[in-house]
């Protein structure tokens, strides 16, 4: 990274704004660029009620009814608040089986932003992945990515492929502050191509931003470099575009040469290097359901469309209602608004800044959609086989009614089938994913203050042991109990 870019990042990290934008007085943390028209009631339960819910749930927050949660940071996916403009668009839903006018609006909008020729709607992101990988993969093929999200990995592996993560080494250090910790390691990518042969790689991917690696962005230089390397070997290049606008904002504020470009121009350039993308519109589409694949290859698009008809529906609705397509088309335009993105990214950074002041350990810098607490450093007295991330998540709920998700040993520790030895992940993270346009900054202050209170009394927290685990994806249904000492 150039010295100029790093200086800009340091300024950004300390002020929440890039130098090029200037920091207007009172705008270190831009306030919400909207006012509230409709409200949804949430209520705080008592500690006794929460203890009872937690026991009933087997200490797994996935089992707690959402009505018993005060601030729900389980995911930023499908949890956005839609705008009045999107709701108005839903009233214009054309529910024709074929040729809905909302499909044409959806297609036109996606072509304008993403630039691809074919646009195939799906009801969410993992179906886009399923269609793509069930069409192009067979046993023995390899798919490199910076880091596969879990559904992406599962779809690659289910279809016989090998999913390989090649994120740069620095990304694995939670304390290292770098502007683009989502970048793929191009040397490792070149070595992989050399080792397995280009014919074994049906496509290469980059996930923007890199959700499994802390919501960290990928630079334009890295996107371009990946494209050049893959294309030199005749390998197609796809982006996992769920959080493309957040990634574009980081490019604008952190990468030299992009400060004066619009988010649309940056998005156009990012996608110009790729042959296609998969997208869960439940993130930067600002909707509660939806997704798509967009691509240039005519023959592949034909195959995907044929499969789409089998599993999702006719190509002009693909598992969605006309009104959903309209809401996505409008959401994709709203998400490009710089006032929205400045507020969005700074809301996440602001929580990080508050935790930093109190010495609470988390993955740095804060990502686009979430703060990832470093549970290993937060609770050094709880060993990995007693799930420090779960201990923290349980206390977040008991103390304050906050729900978060563990990205650590419960999710990833693996027992070797032959030796029985358990391999633990490098990091024990607790993700606080912030839904878009949902919680006010004062609610986020509440989250910060309560985490700090828990941190101050952290020695009292105890580890957990499993009482039930499913053979795959155990974190969703696991049941646990506190370790008795
Ligand atoms: O939940 P879907 O099927 O619409 O999207 C799957 C998906 C694909 N890629 C990436 C990077 C994701 O983050 C993703 C879904 N993420 C979820 C559900 C999350 O909680 O982060």
CSV table of C-alpha atoms and ligand atoms in Angstrom, one decimal:
chain,number,residue,atom,x,y,z
A,1,UNK,CA,0.0,0.0,0.0
A,2,UNK,CA,1.3,3.5,-0.8
A,3,UNK,CA,2.2,5.8,2.0
A,4,UNK,CA,-0.5,8.2,0.8
A,5,UNK,CA,-3.2,5.6,1.1
A,6,UNK,CA,-2.0,4.5,4.5
A,7,UNK,CA,-2.0,8.1,5.8
A,8,UNK,CA,-5.6,8.5,4.5
A,9,UNK,CA,-6.6,5.3,6.3
A,10,UNK,CA,-5.2,6.5,9.5
A,11,UNK,CA,-7.1,9.8,9.2
A,12,UNK,CA,-10.2,7.8,8.3
A,13,UNK,CA,-9.8,5.5,11.3
A,14,UNK,CA,-9.4,8.4,13.7
A,15,UNK,CA,-12.1,10.6,12.3
A,16,UNK,CA,-14.5,8.3,10.5
A,17,UNK,CA,-14.0,10.5,7.3
A,18,UNK,CA,-11.4,10.5,4.6
A,19,UNK,CA,-9.3,13.5,4.0
A,20,UNK,CA,-10.8,14.1,0.6
A,21,UNK,CA,-14.2,14.5,2.1
A,22,UNK,CA,-13.0,16.8,4.8
A,23,UNK,CA,-14.5,16.4,8.3
A,24,UNK,CA,-17.3,18.9,8.6
A,25,UNK,CA,-17.7,20.2,12.2
A,26,UNK,CA,-20.0,17.9,14.1
A,27,UNK,CA,-19.8,15.2,11.4
A,28,UNK,CA,-17.2,12.8,12.8
A,29,UNK,CA,-20.2,10.4,13.0
A,30,UNK,CA,-22.7,11.4,10.4
A,31,UNK,CA,-26.2,11.0,11.9
A,32,UNK,CA,-29.0,9.0,10.3
A,33,UNK,CA,-29.9,10.5,6.9
A,34,UNK,CA,-33.6,9.6,7.4
A,35,UNK,CA,-36.4,10.2,9.8
A,36,UNK,CA,-38.6,7.5,11.2
A,37,UNK,CA,-42.1,7.1,9.8
A,38,UNK,CA,-43.2,3.7,11.1
A,39,UNK,CA,-41.9,2.1,14.4
A,40,UNK,CA,-41.8,-1.4,15.6
A,41,UNK,CA,-42.2,-1.9,19.3
A,42,UNK,CA,-39.4,-3.8,21.1
A,43,UNK,CA,-39.5,-4.5,24.8
A,44,UNK,CA,-36.9,-5.2,27.4
A,45,UNK,CA,-37.3,-8.3,29.5
A,46,UNK,CA,-36.1,-8.8,33.0
A,47,UNK,CA,-32.9,-10.7,33.8
A,48,UNK,CA,-35.1,-13.5,35.4
A,49,UNK,CA,-37.1,-13.8,32.1
A,50,UNK,CA,-33.9,-13.9,30.1
A,51,UNK,CA,-32.4,-16.6,32.3
A,52,UNK,CA,-35.5,-18.7,31.9
A,53,UNK,CA,-35.4,-18.2,28.1
A,54,UNK,CA,-31.7,-19.1,27.9
A,55,UNK,CA,-32.2,-22.3,29.8
A,56,UNK,CA,-35.1,-23.3,27.6
A,57,UNK,CA,-33.0,-22.5,24.6
A,58,UNK,CA,-30.2,-24.8,25.7
A,59,UNK,CA,-27.9,-21.8,25.9
A,60,UNK,CA,-28.2,-21.4,22.1
A,61,UNK,CA,-29.5,-17.9,21.1
A,62,UNK,CA,-30.7,-19.3,17.8
A,63,UNK,CA,-33.4,-21.0,19.9
A,64,UNK,CA,-34.7,-17.9,21.6
A,65,UNK,CA,-37.9,-16.3,20.1
A,66,UNK,CA,-37.1,-12.9,18.5
A,67,UNK,CA,-39.7,-11.2,20.6
A,68,UNK,CA,-37.6,-11.9,23.6
A,69,UNK,CA,-34.6,-10.1,22.1
A,70,UNK,CA,-34.1,-6.4,22.8
A,71,UNK,CA,-31.4,-5.6,20.2
A,72,UNK,CA,-30.9,-8.2,17.6
A,73,UNK,CA,-27.4,-8.3,16.1
A,74,UNK,CA,-27.6,-11.9,14.9
A,75,UNK,CA,-27.3,-10.9,11.3
A,76,UNK,CA,-27.5,-7.9,8.8
A,77,UNK,CA,-29.0,-10.3,6.3
A,78,UNK,CA,-32.7,-9.7,5.4
A,79,UNK,CA,-33.1,-7.5,8.5
A,80,UNK,CA,-32.9,-4.0,6.7
A,81,UNK,CA,-35.6,-1.4,7.1
A,82,UNK,CA,-37.1,-0.6,3.7
A,83,UNK,CA,-37.7,3.1,2.8
A,84,UNK,CA,-41.1,4.7,2.0
A,85,UNK,CA,-39.9,4.7,-1.6
A,86,UNK,CA,-39.5,0.9,-1.6
A,87,UNK,CA,-42.8,0.3,0.2
A,88,UNK,CA,-44.5,2.5,-2.4
A,89,UNK,CA,-42.8,0.5,-5.1
A,90,UNK,CA,-44.2,-2.7,-3.6
A,91,UNK,CA,-47.7,-1.4,-4.3
A,92,UNK,CA,-46.8,-1.2,-8.0
A,93,UNK,CA,-46.0,-5.0,-8.0
A,94,UNK,CA,-47.0,-6.6,-11.3
A,95,UNK,CA,-47.6,-10.2,-10.4
A,96,UNK,CA,-47.8,-11.5,-13.9
A,97,UNK,CA,-46.3,-15.0,-14.2
A,98,UNK,CA,-44.2,-13.9,-17.3
A,99,UNK,CA,-42.8,-10.5,-18.2
A,100,UNK,CA,-43.7,-8.6,-15.1
A,101,UNK,CA,-42.8,-4.9,-15.5
A,102,UNK,CA,-40.9,-5.0,-12.2
A,103,UNK,CA,-38.6,-7.6,-13.7
A,104,UNK,CA,-37.6,-5.2,-16.5
A,105,UNK,CA,-36.9,-2.4,-13.9
A,106,UNK,CA,-34.9,-4.9,-11.8
A,107,UNK,CA,-32.9,-6.0,-14.9
A,108,UNK,CA,-32.3,-2.5,-16.1
A,109,UNK,CA,-31.1,-1.4,-12.6
A,110,UNK,CA,-28.7,-4.3,-12.3
A,111,UNK,CA,-27.3,-3.8,-15.8
A,112,UNK,CA,-26.7,-0.1,-14.9
A,113,UNK,CA,-24.8,-0.9,-11.7
A,114,UNK,CA,-23.2,-4.3,-12.3
A,115,UNK,CA,-22.9,-4.0,-16.1
A,116,UNK,CA,-23.6,-7.7,-16.9
A,117,UNK,CA,-25.6,-8.9,-19.8
A,118,UNK,CA,-27.8,-11.6,-18.2
A,119,UNK,CA,-29.7,-11.1,-15.0
A,120,UNK,CA,-31.3,-14.1,-13.3
A,121,UNK,CA,-33.4,-13.5,-10.2
A,122,UNK,CA,-33.3,-16.0,-7.3
A,123,UNK,CA,-35.1,-15.9,-3.9
A,124,UNK,CA,-31.8,-15.5,-2.0
A,125,UNK,CA,-28.0,-15.6,-2.3
A,126,UNK,CA,-27.5,-19.3,-1.7
A,127,UNK,CA,-29.8,-20.2,-4.5
A,128,UNK,CA,-27.6,-18.2,-6.9
A,129,UNK,CA,-24.6,-20.1,-5.5
A,130,UNK,CA,-26.5,-23.4,-5.8
A,131,UNK,CA,-27.4,-22.7,-9.4
A,132,UNK,CA,-23.9,-21.7,-10.4
A,133,UNK,CA,-22.0,-24.4,-8.7
A,134,UNK,CA,-24.4,-27.3,-9.5
A,135,UNK,CA,-24.0,-26.2,-13.2
A,136,UNK,CA,-20.2,-25.8,-13.4
A,137,UNK,CA,-18.7,-28.1,-10.8
A,138,UNK,CA,-17.9,-31.8,-10.6
A,139,UNK,CA,-15.7,-33.8,-8.4
A,140,UNK,CA,-12.1,-32.7,-8.2
A,141,UNK,CA,-12.6,-29.1,-9.3
A,142,UNK,CA,-11.3,-26.3,-7.2
A,143,UNK,CA,-12.7,-22.8,-6.4
A,144,UNK,CA,-10.4,-20.2,-4.8
A,145,UNK,CA,-11.8,-17.2,-3.0
A,146,UNK,CA,-10.5,-14.7,-0.4
A,147,UNK,CA,-12.8,-16.4,2.1
A,148,UNK,CA,-15.8,-18.5,1.2
A,149,UNK,CA,-18.9,-17.6,3.2
A,150,UNK,CA,-20.3,-20.8,4.8
A,151,UNK,CA,-23.2,-21.2,2.3
A,152,UNK,CA,-20.7,-20.6,-0.6
A,153,UNK,CA,-18.4,-23.2,0.8
A,154,UNK,CA,-21.2,-25.7,1.4
A,155,UNK,CA,-22.5,-25.2,-2.2
A,156,UNK,CA,-19.0,-25.8,-3.6
A,157,UNK,CA,-18.4,-28.9,-1.5
A,158,UNK,CA,-21.9,-30.3,-2.0
A,159,UNK,CA,-21.2,-30.3,-5.7
A,160,UNK,CA,-17.9,-32.1,-5.4
A,161,UNK,CA,-15.6,-29.1,-5.5
A,162,UNK,CA,-12.9,-28.0,-3.2
A,163,UNK,CA,-13.3,-24.5,-1.7
A,164,UNK,CA,-9.9,-22.9,-1.0
A,165,UNK,CA,-9.5,-19.7,1.1
A,166,UNK,CA,-6.5,-17.5,0.1
A,167,UNK,CA,-7.0,-14.3,2.1
A,168,UNK,CA,-3.8,-12.4,2.9
A,169,UNK,CA,-2.0,-13.5,6.0
A,170,UNK,CA,-2.3,-10.1,7.7
A,171,UNK,CA,-6.1,-10.6,7.8
A,172,UNK,CA,-5.6,-13.3,10.4
A,173,UNK,CA,-4.2,-10.9,13.0
A,174,UNK,CA,-7.1,-9.1,14.7
A,175,UNK,CA,-4.9,-6.2,15.8
A,176,UNK,CA,-3.3,-5.4,12.5
A,177,UNK,CA,-4.8,-2.2,11.1
A,178,UNK,CA,-4.8,-2.3,7.3
A,179,UNK,CA,-7.2,-0.7,4.8
A,180,UNK,CA,-8.0,-3.8,2.8
A,181,UNK,CA,-7.8,-6.9,5.0
A,182,UNK,CA,-10.2,-8.6,2.6
A,183,UNK,CA,-7.6,-8.8,-0.2
A,184,UNK,CA,-6.8,-12.2,-1.7
A,185,UNK,CA,-3.1,-13.2,-1.6
A,186,UNK,CA,-2.2,-13.1,-5.4
A,187,UNK,CA,1.0,-15.0,-4.9
A,188,UNK,CA,-0.9,-17.8,-3.3
A,189,UNK,CA,-3.5,-17.7,-6.1
A,190,UNK,CA,-0.8,-17.9,-8.7
A,191,UNK,CA,0.8,-20.9,-6.9
A,192,UNK,CA,-2.6,-22.6,-6.7
A,193,UNK,CA,-3.2,-22.2,-10.4
A,194,UNK,CA,0.3,-23.6,-11.1
A,195,UNK,CA,-0.2,-26.5,-8.7
A,196,UNK,CA,-3.7,-27.8,-9.7
A,197,UNK,CA,-3.8,-26.5,-13.3
A,198,UNK,CA,-6.1,-23.9,-14.8
A,199,UNK,CA,-8.4,-26.6,-16.2
A,200,UNK,CA,-9.3,-27.7,-12.7
A,201,UNK,CA,-10.5,-24.2,-11.7
A,202,UNK,CA,-13.9,-23.4,-13.3
A,203,UNK,CA,-13.9,-20.0,-11.7
A,204,UNK,CA,-12.2,-17.8,-9.1
A,205,UNK,CA,-14.2,-15.6,-6.7
A,206,UNK,CA,-13.8,-12.7,-4.4
A,207,UNK,CA,-16.3,-11.9,-1.6
A,208,UNK,CA,-16.8,-8.2,-1.2
A,209,UNK,CA,-16.7,-7.3,1.6
A,210,UNK,CA,-15.1,-10.4,3.2
A,211,UNK,CA,-17.8,-11.5,5.7
A,212,UNK,CA,-16.0,-14.6,7.1
A,213,UNK,CA,-12.9,-12.4,7.6
A,214,UNK,CA,-14.5,-9.6,9.6
A,215,UNK,CA,-16.4,-7.7,6.9
A,216,UNK,CA,-13.1,-6.3,5.6
A,217,UNK,CA,-13.0,-4.7,2.1
A,218,UNK,CA,-11.1,-5.7,-1.0
A,219,UNK,CA,-9.2,-2.9,-2.9
A,220,UNK,CA,-9.8,-2.1,-6.5
A,221,UNK,CA,-6.2,-3.0,-7.2
A,222,UNK,CA,-6.7,-6.4,-5.7
A,223,UNK,CA,-9.9,-6.9,-7.7
A,224,UNK,CA,-8.1,-5.9,-10.9
A,225,UNK,CA,-5.1,-8.0,-10.1
A,226,UNK,CA,-7.2,-11.1,-9.4
A,227,UNK,CA,-9.1,-10.5,-12.7
A,228,UNK,CA,-5.8,-10.2,-14.7
A,229,UNK,CA,-4.3,-13.3,-13.1
A,230,UNK,CA,-7.4,-15.5,-13.6
A,231,UNK,CA,-8.0,-14.2,-17.1
A,232,UNK,CA,-4.4,-14.8,-18.1
A,233,UNK,CA,-5.1,-18.5,-17.4
A,234,UNK,CA,-8.5,-18.4,-19.1
A,235,UNK,CA,-10.3,-18.8,-15.7
A,236,UNK,CA,-13.6,-16.8,-15.3
A,237,UNK,CA,-13.8,-14.4,-12.4
A,238,UNK,CA,-17.0,-13.9,-10.2
A,239,UNK,CA,-17.7,-11.6,-7.3
A,240,UNK,CA,-19.8,-12.5,-4.3
A,241,UNK,CA,-21.4,-9.1,-4.3
A,242,UNK,CA,-23.7,-9.1,-1.2
A,243,UNK,CA,-22.0,-6.0,0.3
A,244,UNK,CA,-20.7,-4.4,-2.8
A,245,UNK,CA,-21.8,-0.8,-1.9
A,246,UNK,CA,-20.0,-1.0,1.5
A,247,UNK,CA,-16.9,-2.3,-0.3
A,248,UNK,CA,-17.2,0.6,-2.8
A,249,UNK,CA,-17.4,3.1,0.0
A,250,UNK,CA,-14.2,1.8,1.5
A,251,UNK,CA,-12.5,2.1,-1.9
A,252,UNK,CA,-13.7,5.7,-2.2
A,253,UNK,CA,-12.4,6.6,1.3
A,254,UNK,CA,-9.3,4.5,1.5
A,255,UNK,CA,-7.8,3.9,-2.0
A,256,UNK,CA,-5.8,6.5,-3.8
A,257,UNK,CA,-7.5,7.9,-6.9
A,258,UNK,CA,-11.1,7.1,-6.0
A,259,UNK,CA,-12.1,10.0,-3.6
A,260,UNK,CA,-13.7,12.0,-6.4
A,261,UNK,CA,-15.5,9.1,-8.0
A,262,UNK,CA,-19.2,8.3,-7.3
A,263,UNK,CA,-20.1,5.0,-5.7
A,264,UNK,CA,-21.8,4.1,-9.0
A,265,UNK,CA,-18.6,4.7,-10.9
A,266,UNK,CA,-16.6,2.7,-8.4
A,267,UNK,CA,-19.2,-0.2,-8.6
A,268,UNK,CA,-19.1,-0.1,-12.4
A,269,UNK,CA,-15.3,-0.4,-12.3
A,270,UNK,CA,-15.3,-3.2,-9.8
A,271,UNK,CA,-17.7,-5.3,-11.8
A,272,UNK,CA,-16.1,-4.4,-15.1
A,273,UNK,CA,-13.2,-6.7,-14.1
A,274,UNK,CA,-15.5,-9.7,-13.5
A,275,UNK,CA,-17.4,-12.1,-15.7
A,276,UNK,CA,-20.3,-12.3,-13.3
A,277,UNK,CA,-21.5,-12.2,-9.7
A,278,UNK,CA,-23.8,-13.9,-7.2
A,279,UNK,CA,-25.7,-11.6,-5.0
A,280,UNK,CA,-27.8,-11.8,-1.8
A,281,UNK,CA,-30.0,-8.7,-2.1
A,282,UNK,CA,-30.8,-9.2,1.6
A,283,UNK,CA,-27.7,-7.2,2.4
A,284,UNK,CA,-26.9,-4.2,0.1
A,285,UNK,CA,-30.2,-4.7,-1.8
A,286,UNK,CA,-31.8,-3.2,1.4
A,287,UNK,CA,-34.6,-5.8,1.3
A,288,UNK,CA,-35.8,-8.7,3.4
A,289,UNK,CA,-35.7,-11.3,0.7
A,290,UNK,CA,-34.1,-11.7,-2.8
A,291,UNK,CA,-31.0,-12.3,-4.8
A,292,UNK,CA,-29.6,-12.9,-8.3
A,293,UNK,CA,-26.9,-14.1,-10.6
A,294,UNK,CA,-25.7,-11.7,-13.3
A,295,UNK,CA,-23.1,-12.7,-15.9
A,296,UNK,CA,-21.9,-12.2,-19.5
A,297,UNK,CA,-21.5,-15.8,-20.8
A,298,UNK,CA,-24.5,-16.6,-23.1
A,299,UNK,CA,-24.1,-20.4,-22.9
A,300,UNK,CA,-23.7,-20.5,-19.1
A,301,UNK,CA,-26.7,-18.1,-18.7
A,302,UNK,CA,-28.8,-20.4,-20.8
A,303,UNK,CA,-27.9,-23.4,-18.6
A,304,UNK,CA,-28.5,-21.5,-15.4
A,305,UNK,CA,-31.9,-20.3,-16.7
A,306,UNK,CA,-33.0,-23.9,-17.5
A,307,UNK,CA,-32.1,-25.0,-14.0
A,308,UNK,CA,-33.8,-21.9,-12.5
A,309,UNK,CA,-37.1,-22.9,-14.1
A,310,UNK,CA,-36.7,-26.3,-12.4
A,311,UNK,CA,-36.0,-25.0,-8.9
A,312,UNK,CA,-37.1,-21.4,-8.6
A,313,UNK,CA,-39.5,-20.4,-11.3
A,314,UNK,CA,-39.9,-18.6,-14.6
A,315,UNK,CA,-36.9,-16.4,-15.6
A,316,UNK,CA,-38.7,-13.1,-15.0
A,317,UNK,CA,-39.5,-13.8,-11.4
A,318,UNK,CA,-37.1,-16.6,-10.2
A,319,UNK,CA,-38.7,-17.3,-6.8
A,320,UNK,CA,-39.7,-13.7,-6.1
A,321,UNK,CA,-43.0,-11.7,-6.3
A,322,UNK,CA,-43.1,-8.8,-8.7
A,323,UNK,CA,-43.3,-6.5,-5.7
A,324,UNK,CA,-40.1,-7.9,-4.3
A,325,UNK,CA,-38.3,-7.3,-7.6
A,326,UNK,CA,-39.4,-3.7,-7.4
A,327,UNK,CA,-38.2,-3.2,-3.8
A,328,UNK,CA,-34.8,-4.6,-4.8
A,329,UNK,CA,-34.5,-2.4,-7.9
A,330,UNK,CA,-35.2,0.6,-5.7
A,331,UNK,CA,-33.0,-0.6,-2.8
A,332,UNK,CA,-30.0,-1.0,-5.1
A,333,UNK,CA,-30.2,2.6,-6.1
A,334,UNK,CA,-30.7,3.9,-2.5
A,335,UNK,CA,-27.7,1.9,-1.3
A,336,UNK,CA,-25.4,4.0,-3.6
A,337,UNK,CA,-26.3,7.2,-1.7
A,338,UNK,CA,-23.1,8.5,-0.1
A,339,UNK,CA,-24.9,10.1,2.8
A,340,UNK,CA,-26.4,6.7,3.6
A,341,UNK,CA,-23.0,4.9,3.3
A,342,UNK,CA,-21.2,7.6,5.4
A,343,UNK,CA,-23.7,7.1,8.2
A,344,UNK,CA,-23.8,3.3,7.8
A,345,UNK,CA,-20.1,2.7,7.9
A,346,UNK,CA,-19.6,5.2,10.7
A,347,UNK,CA,-22.3,3.6,12.8
A,348,UNK,CA,-20.3,0.4,12.8
A,349,UNK,CA,-17.0,2.3,13.4
A,350,UNK,CA,-18.5,4.3,16.2
A,351,UNK,CA,-19.3,1.2,18.2
A,352,UNK,CA,-15.7,0.1,17.6
A,353,UNK,CA,-14.4,3.4,18.7
A,354,UNK,CA,-16.4,3.2,22.0
A,355,UNK,CA,-15.1,-0.3,22.7
A,356,UNK,CA,-11.5,0.7,21.8
A,357,UNK,CA,-11.6,3.6,24.4
A,358,UNK,CA,-12.5,1.0,27.1
A,359,UNK,CA,-9.9,-1.5,25.9
A,360,UNK,CA,-12.4,-4.2,24.8
A,361,UNK,CA,-10.6,-6.5,22.2
A,362,UNK,CA,-12.2,-6.7,18.7
A,363,UNK,CA,-11.1,-7.3,15.2
A,364,UNK,CA,-9.6,-4.2,13.7
A,365,UNK,CA,-10.4,-2.1,11.8
A,366,UNK,CA,-14.2,-2.4,12.1
A,367,UNK,CA,-15.7,-3.9,9.0
A,368,UNK,CA,-18.6,-2.6,6.9
A,369,UNK,CA,-21.5,-4.4,8.5
A,370,UNK,CA,-20.3,-5.7,11.9
A,371,UNK,CA,-18.0,-5.5,14.9
A,372,UNK,CA,-16.3,-8.8,15.6
A,373,UNK,CA,-15.4,-9.1,19.3
A,374,UNK,CA,-12.2,-11.1,20.0
A,375,UNK,CA,-13.6,-13.6,22.5
A,376,UNK,CA,-10.2,-15.3,23.0
A,377,UNK,CA,-8.6,-12.1,24.3
A,378,UNK,CA,-11.8,-11.0,26.1
A,379,UNK,CA,-12.0,-14.2,28.1
A,380,UNK,CA,-8.4,-15.6,28.3
A,381,UNK,CA,-9.4,-17.8,31.2
A,382,UNK,CA,-11.9,-19.9,29.1
A,383,UNK,CA,-10.1,-22.5,26.9
A,384,UNK,CA,-11.3,-23.0,23.4
A,385,UNK,CA,-12.8,-26.4,24.2
A,386,UNK,CA,-15.2,-24.5,26.6
A,387,UNK,CA,-16.4,-22.1,23.8
A,388,UNK,CA,-15.4,-18.6,25.0
A,389,UNK,CA,-17.5,-17.1,22.2
A,390,UNK,CA,-20.6,-18.8,23.5
A,391,UNK,CA,-19.8,-17.6,27.1
A,392,UNK,CA,-19.8,-14.0,25.8
A,393,UNK,CA,-22.9,-14.4,23.7
A,394,UNK,CA,-24.8,-15.9,26.6
A,395,UNK,CA,-23.8,-13.0,28.9
A,396,UNK,CA,-24.7,-10.4,26.2
A,397,UNK,CA,-28.2,-11.8,26.3
A,398,UNK,CA,-28.5,-12.3,30.0
A,399,UNK,CA,-27.0,-8.9,30.8
A,400,UNK,CA,-28.7,-6.7,28.2
A,401,UNK,CA,-31.0,-8.7,25.9
A,402,UNK,CA,-28.6,-8.4,23.0
A,403,UNK,CA,-28.3,-11.3,20.5
A,404,UNK,CA,-25.0,-11.9,18.5
A,405,UNK,CA,-23.5,-14.9,16.7
A,406,UNK,CA,-20.5,-17.0,17.5
A,407,UNK,CA,-17.9,-17.4,14.8
A,408,UNK,CA,-15.5,-19.7,16.6
A,409,UNK,CA,-15.2,-23.2,17.9
A,410,UNK,CA,-18.8,-24.1,18.0
A,411,UNK,CA,-19.1,-23.2,14.3
A,412,UNK,CA,-15.7,-24.4,13.1
A,413,UNK,CA,-13.8,-26.8,15.5
A,414,UNK,CA,-13.4,-30.1,13.7
A,415,UNK,CA,-12.7,-33.5,15.1
A,416,UNK,CA,-10.3,-35.7,13.0
A,417,UNK,CA,-12.4,-38.8,12.1
A,418,UNK,CA,-9.4,-41.1,12.6
A,419,UNK,CA,-7.4,-39.7,15.5
A,420,UNK,CA,-10.3,-38.0,17.4
A,421,UNK,CA,-8.1,-34.9,17.8
A,422,UNK,CA,-10.0,-31.6,17.7
A,423,UNK,CA,-8.6,-28.8,15.5
A,424,UNK,CA,-9.6,-25.4,16.8
A,425,UNK,CA,-10.0,-22.2,14.6
A,426,UNK,CA,-7.3,-19.4,15.0
A,427,UNK,CA,-9.9,-16.9,16.1
A,428,UNK,CA,-12.8,-17.0,18.5
A,429,UNK,CA,-15.1,-14.2,17.3
A,430,UNK,CA,-18.5,-12.9,18.3
A,431,UNK,CA,-20.1,-11.0,15.4
A,432,UNK,CA,-22.3,-8.0,16.2
A,433,UNK,CA,-23.9,-7.6,12.8
A,434,UNK,CA,-25.7,-4.3,12.5
A,435,UNK,CA,-29.0,-4.3,10.4
A,436,UNK,CA,-29.3,-1.5,7.9
A,437,UNK,CA,-31.3,1.6,8.9
A,438,UNK,CA,-32.9,-0.3,11.9
A,439,UNK,CA,-31.2,0.7,15.1
A,440,UNK,CA,-30.6,4.3,16.2
A,441,UNK,CA,-27.2,5.5,17.4
A,442,UNK,CA,-28.6,5.7,20.9
A,443,UNK,CA,-29.5,2.0,20.7
A,444,UNK,CA,-25.9,1.3,19.5
A,445,UNK,CA,-24.6,3.3,22.5
A,446,UNK,CA,-26.6,1.0,24.7
A,447,UNK,CA,-24.9,-2.0,23.0
A,448,UNK,CA,-21.4,-0.4,23.6
A,449,UNK,CA,-22.0,0.5,27.2
A,450,UNK,CA,-23.3,-3.0,28.1
A,451,UNK,CA,-20.4,-4.7,26.4
A,452,UNK,CA,-18.1,-2.6,28.4
A,453,UNK,CA,-19.9,-3.5,31.6
A,454,UNK,CA,-19.5,-7.2,30.7
A,455,UNK,CA,-15.8,-6.6,30.0
A,456,UNK,CA,-15.3,-5.1,33.4
A,457,UNK,CA,-16.7,-8.2,35.1
A,458,UNK,CA,-15.3,-10.7,32.6
A,459,UNK,CA,-13.6,-12.9,35.2
A,460,UNK,CA,-17.0,-14.1,36.4
A,461,UNK,CA,-17.9,-15.7,33.1
A,462,UNK,CA,-17.7,-19.5,32.8
A,463,UNK,CA,-17.2,-21.8,29.9
A,464,UNK,CA,-19.8,-24.2,28.3
A,465,UNK,CA,-20.0,-27.8,27.2
A,466,UNK,CA,-22.2,-29.5,24.6
A,467,UNK,CA,-25.2,-31.6,25.6
A,468,UNK,CA,-26.3,-32.1,22.0
A,469,UNK,CA,-24.7,-31.6,18.6
A,470,UNK,CA,-25.9,-32.3,15.1
A,471,UNK,CA,-23.5,-34.0,12.6
A,472,UNK,CA,-23.3,-30.9,10.3
A,473,UNK,CA,-23.7,-27.2,10.9
A,474,UNK,CA,-24.0,-27.9,14.6
A,475,UNK,CA,-24.1,-24.3,15.8
A,476,UNK,CA,-27.7,-23.8,14.6
A,477,UNK,CA,-29.2,-26.5,16.8
A,478,UNK,CA,-26.5,-27.3,19.5
A,479,UNK,CA,-27.6,-27.4,23.1
A,480,UNK,CA,-25.2,-26.6,25.9
A,481,UNK,CA,-24.8,-26.2,29.6
A,482,UNK,CA,-22.4,-24.2,31.8
A,483,UNK,CA,-19.2,-26.0,32.8
A,484,UNK,CA,-19.4,-26.7,36.6
A,485,UNK,CA,-16.1,-26.1,38.4
B,1,LIG,O1,-28.5,-15.7,3.1
B,1,LIG,P1,-28.4,-15.7,1.6
B,1,LIG,O2,-28.7,-17.1,1.0
B,1,LIG,O3,-29.3,-14.6,0.9
B,1,LIG,O4,-26.9,-15.3,1.2
B,1,LIG,C1,-25.8,-16.1,1.4
B,1,LIG,C2,-24.6,-15.4,1.5
B,1,LIG,C3,-23.6,-15.4,0.5
B,1,LIG,N1,-22.5,-14.7,0.6
B,1,LIG,C4,-22.2,-14.0,1.7
B,1,LIG,C5,-20.9,-13.2,1.8
B,1,LIG,C6,-23.1,-13.9,2.8
B,1,LIG,O5,-22.7,-13.1,3.8
B,1,LIG,C7,-24.3,-14.6,2.7
B,1,LIG,C8,-25.2,-14.6,3.8
B,1,LIG,N2,-24.9,-14.1,5.0
B,1,LIG,C9,-25.6,-14.2,6.1
B,1,LIG,C10,-26.8,-14.9,6.3
B,1,LIG,C11,-25.0,-13.6,7.3
B,1,LIG,O6,-25.6,-13.6,8.4
B,1,LIG,O7,-23.9,-13.0,7.2
